[in-house]
């Protein structure tokens, strides 16, 4: 039996949201200026702009955010820490959200988590999934609309815009480069599509 090798199965390519669709969601959609609206936008913004996993988002503590350095410390799989840079826009959103959170809930009763649910307590997996699914429905018709799709979207957009594969690996918290290389297939598919559309002999 040791001489028998398993059949190779074709890996499914990561599903992702188009860049124009994400821009429409984050820049064109109205989330609302209240606590829930700002919190919901921050959930989408952090998942898309950092590529973090859902569990990592839920586990984020307020102390993980370094406002002055514009950085976020994320605790990943096997308790491995990584630092992810944040844009000034994301930092401003975090500050606005924090003010609203503190005004809405008793500080003493709060969890150490940065993001909280409508009751001021730690968010659940299902809560984050429902929020992401709700907003992605507004801009895309792809079948899968989960938080992990935003992780795929982050990596694909970074690669399409010229980011180094090793840098994406570090930002995603992948243990090996092979896990990150799956995103190159999406890029090749996009290049093939552009080539077919643009070249007169294609």
Coordinates of C-alpha atoms in Angstrom, one line a residue:
X1 CA 0.0 0.0 0.0
X2 CA 2.9 2.3 0.6
X3 CA 3.7 2.4 -3.1
X4 CA 0.2 3.6 -4.0
X5 CA 0.1 7.4 -4.3
X6 CA -3.1 9.3 -3.8
X7 CA -4.7 11.0 -6.8
X8 CA -4.0 14.7 -7.1
X9 CA -7.1 16.7 -6.8
X10 CA -7.4 20.2 -8.3
X11 CA -7.2 22.9 -5.7
X12 CA -10.1 25.3 -5.6
X13 CA -9.0 28.8 -6.3
X14 CA -9.7 31.3 -3.5
X15 CA -12.9 33.3 -4.1
X16 CA -12.5 37.0 -3.8
X17 CA -14.4 40.3 -4.3
X18 CA -13.5 42.6 -7.2
X19 CA -11.5 45.8 -6.2
X20 CA -14.2 48.1 -7.6
X21 CA -16.9 46.3 -5.5
X22 CA -14.9 46.7 -2.3
X23 CA -14.3 50.4 -3.1
X24 CA -18.1 50.8 -3.6
X25 CA -18.8 49.1 -0.3
X26 CA -16.3 51.0 1.8
X27 CA -16.5 54.4 0.1
X28 CA -20.0 54.5 -1.4
X29 CA -22.2 52.7 1.1
X30 CA -23.9 54.4 4.1
X31 CA -23.2 52.4 7.2
X32 CA -24.6 55.0 9.6
X33 CA -22.9 57.3 12.2
X34 CA -24.1 55.4 15.3
X35 CA -22.2 52.8 17.2
X36 CA -23.5 49.8 15.3
X37 CA -22.9 51.5 11.9
X38 CA -19.3 52.5 12.7
X39 CA -18.6 49.1 14.3
X40 CA -20.0 47.2 11.2
X41 CA -17.8 49.3 8.9
X42 CA -14.8 48.7 11.1
X43 CA -15.3 45.0 10.9
X44 CA -15.3 45.0 7.1
X45 CA -12.4 47.5 7.0
X46 CA -10.2 45.5 9.3
X47 CA -10.9 42.1 7.6
X48 CA -10.2 43.6 4.2
X49 CA -7.3 45.9 5.0
X50 CA -5.4 43.5 7.2
X51 CA -6.3 40.0 5.9
X52 CA -6.8 38.7 9.4
X53 CA -8.9 35.7 10.2
X54 CA -12.3 35.9 11.9
X55 CA -11.0 34.4 15.1
X56 CA -8.1 36.9 15.1
X57 CA -10.6 39.8 14.7
X58 CA -12.8 38.6 17.6
X59 CA -9.7 38.2 19.8
X60 CA -8.3 41.7 19.1
X61 CA -7.8 43.7 22.3
X62 CA -7.9 47.5 22.5
X63 CA -4.3 47.3 23.6
X64 CA -3.3 45.6 20.3
X65 CA -3.8 48.9 18.5
X66 CA -0.8 51.3 18.4
X67 CA -2.3 54.6 17.3
X68 CA 1.0 56.6 17.1
X69 CA 2.8 53.9 15.1
X70 CA -0.3 53.1 13.1
X71 CA 0.1 49.4 13.8
X72 CA -2.0 46.4 14.9
X73 CA -0.6 43.4 16.8
X74 CA -2.5 40.2 15.8
X75 CA -2.3 36.9 17.7
X76 CA -2.5 34.2 15.1
X77 CA -2.4 30.4 15.0
X78 CA -0.1 28.7 17.5
X79 CA -0.1 32.0 19.4
X80 CA 2.2 33.5 16.8
X81 CA 2.2 37.3 16.9
X82 CA 2.5 39.5 13.8
X83 CA 2.4 43.3 13.3
X84 CA 0.2 44.7 10.5
X85 CA 0.4 48.3 9.4
X86 CA -2.8 50.4 9.3
X87 CA -3.7 53.3 7.1
X88 CA -4.5 56.7 8.6
X89 CA -8.1 56.2 7.4
X90 CA -8.4 52.9 9.4
X91 CA -6.8 54.6 12.5
X92 CA -9.4 57.4 12.3
X93 CA -12.2 54.8 12.1
X94 CA -10.9 52.9 15.1
X95 CA -10.7 56.2 17.1
X96 CA -14.3 57.2 16.1
X97 CA -15.5 53.7 17.0
X98 CA -13.7 53.6 20.4
X99 CA -15.4 56.9 21.4
X100 CA -18.8 55.6 20.5
X101 CA -18.2 52.3 22.2
X102 CA -17.1 54.0 25.4
X103 CA -20.1 56.3 25.3
X104 CA -22.6 53.5 24.8
X105 CA -21.3 51.0 27.3
X106 CA -20.2 51.2 30.9
X107 CA -16.4 51.1 30.8
X108 CA -16.1 48.8 33.9
X109 CA -18.4 46.3 32.3
X110 CA -16.6 46.1 29.0
X111 CA -14.5 43.2 27.8
X112 CA -10.9 43.8 26.9
X113 CA -11.8 43.1 23.2
X114 CA -11.6 46.0 20.8
X115 CA -14.8 45.1 18.9
X116 CA -17.9 44.2 20.8
X117 CA -21.5 43.1 19.9
X118 CA -24.6 45.2 20.3
X119 CA -24.7 44.3 24.0
X120 CA -21.1 45.4 24.7
X121 CA -19.9 41.8 25.1
X122 CA -17.5 39.8 23.0
X123 CA -18.7 39.1 19.4
X124 CA -19.4 35.5 18.4
X125 CA -18.3 33.8 15.2
X126 CA -21.9 33.8 13.9
X127 CA -22.3 37.5 14.6
X128 CA -19.2 38.4 12.5
X129 CA -20.3 36.1 9.7
X130 CA -23.8 37.6 9.6
X131 CA -22.5 41.2 9.4
X132 CA -20.0 40.4 6.6
X133 CA -22.6 38.4 4.7
X134 CA -25.1 41.2 5.0
X135 CA -22.8 43.9 3.5
X136 CA -21.1 41.7 0.8
X137 CA -24.6 40.9 -0.5
X138 CA -24.9 44.6 -1.4
X139 CA -22.0 44.5 -3.8
X140 CA -21.5 41.0 -5.1
X141 CA -23.4 38.0 -6.3
X142 CA -20.6 35.4 -5.6
X143 CA -21.9 32.4 -3.7
X144 CA -19.6 32.6 -0.7
X145 CA -19.8 35.8 1.3
X146 CA -17.9 34.9 4.5
X147 CA -15.2 36.7 6.5
X148 CA -12.6 34.4 5.0
X149 CA -13.5 35.7 1.5
X150 CA -12.3 39.1 2.7
X151 CA -9.0 37.5 3.6
X152 CA -8.7 36.0 0.1
X153 CA -9.7 39.4 -1.3
X154 CA -6.9 41.2 0.7
X155 CA -4.2 38.8 -0.6
X156 CA -5.5 38.9 -4.2
X157 CA -5.7 42.7 -4.4
X158 CA -2.2 43.0 -2.8
X159 CA -0.7 40.7 -5.3
X160 CA -2.6 42.3 -8.3
X161 CA -1.2 45.7 -7.2
X162 CA 2.4 44.5 -7.1
X163 CA 3.0 43.3 -3.5
X164 CA 5.8 40.8 -2.9
X165 CA 4.5 37.3 -2.2
X166 CA 6.8 37.0 0.9
X167 CA 5.3 40.2 2.3
X168 CA 1.8 38.9 1.8
X169 CA 2.8 35.6 3.5
X170 CA 4.0 37.6 6.6
X171 CA 0.9 39.8 6.7
X172 CA -1.4 36.7 6.4
X173 CA 0.6 34.9 9.1
X174 CA 1.1 31.8 6.9
X175 CA 3.7 29.3 8.1
X176 CA 5.0 28.5 4.6
X177 CA 5.1 30.2 1.2
X178 CA 3.2 27.3 -0.4
X179 CA 0.0 28.4 1.4
X180 CA 0.3 31.9 -0.1
X181 CA 1.2 30.8 -3.6
X182 CA -2.4 29.8 -4.3
X183 CA -3.2 33.5 -4.8
X184 CA -0.8 33.6 -7.8
X185 CA -3.3 31.5 -9.8
X186 CA -5.9 34.2 -9.4
X187 CA -3.4 36.7 -10.8
X188 CA -2.5 34.5 -13.7
X189 CA -6.2 34.0 -14.5
X190 CA -6.7 37.8 -14.5
X191 CA -3.7 38.3 -16.8
X192 CA -5.1 35.6 -19.1
X193 CA -8.4 37.3 -19.2
X194 CA -6.8 40.7 -20.0
X195 CA -4.6 39.2 -22.6
X196 CA -7.6 37.6 -24.4
X197 CA -9.6 40.9 -24.3
X198 CA -6.7 43.1 -25.4
X199 CA -4.5 41.2 -27.8
X200 CA -5.8 41.1 -31.4
X201 CA -4.5 37.6 -32.0
X202 CA -5.6 36.1 -28.7

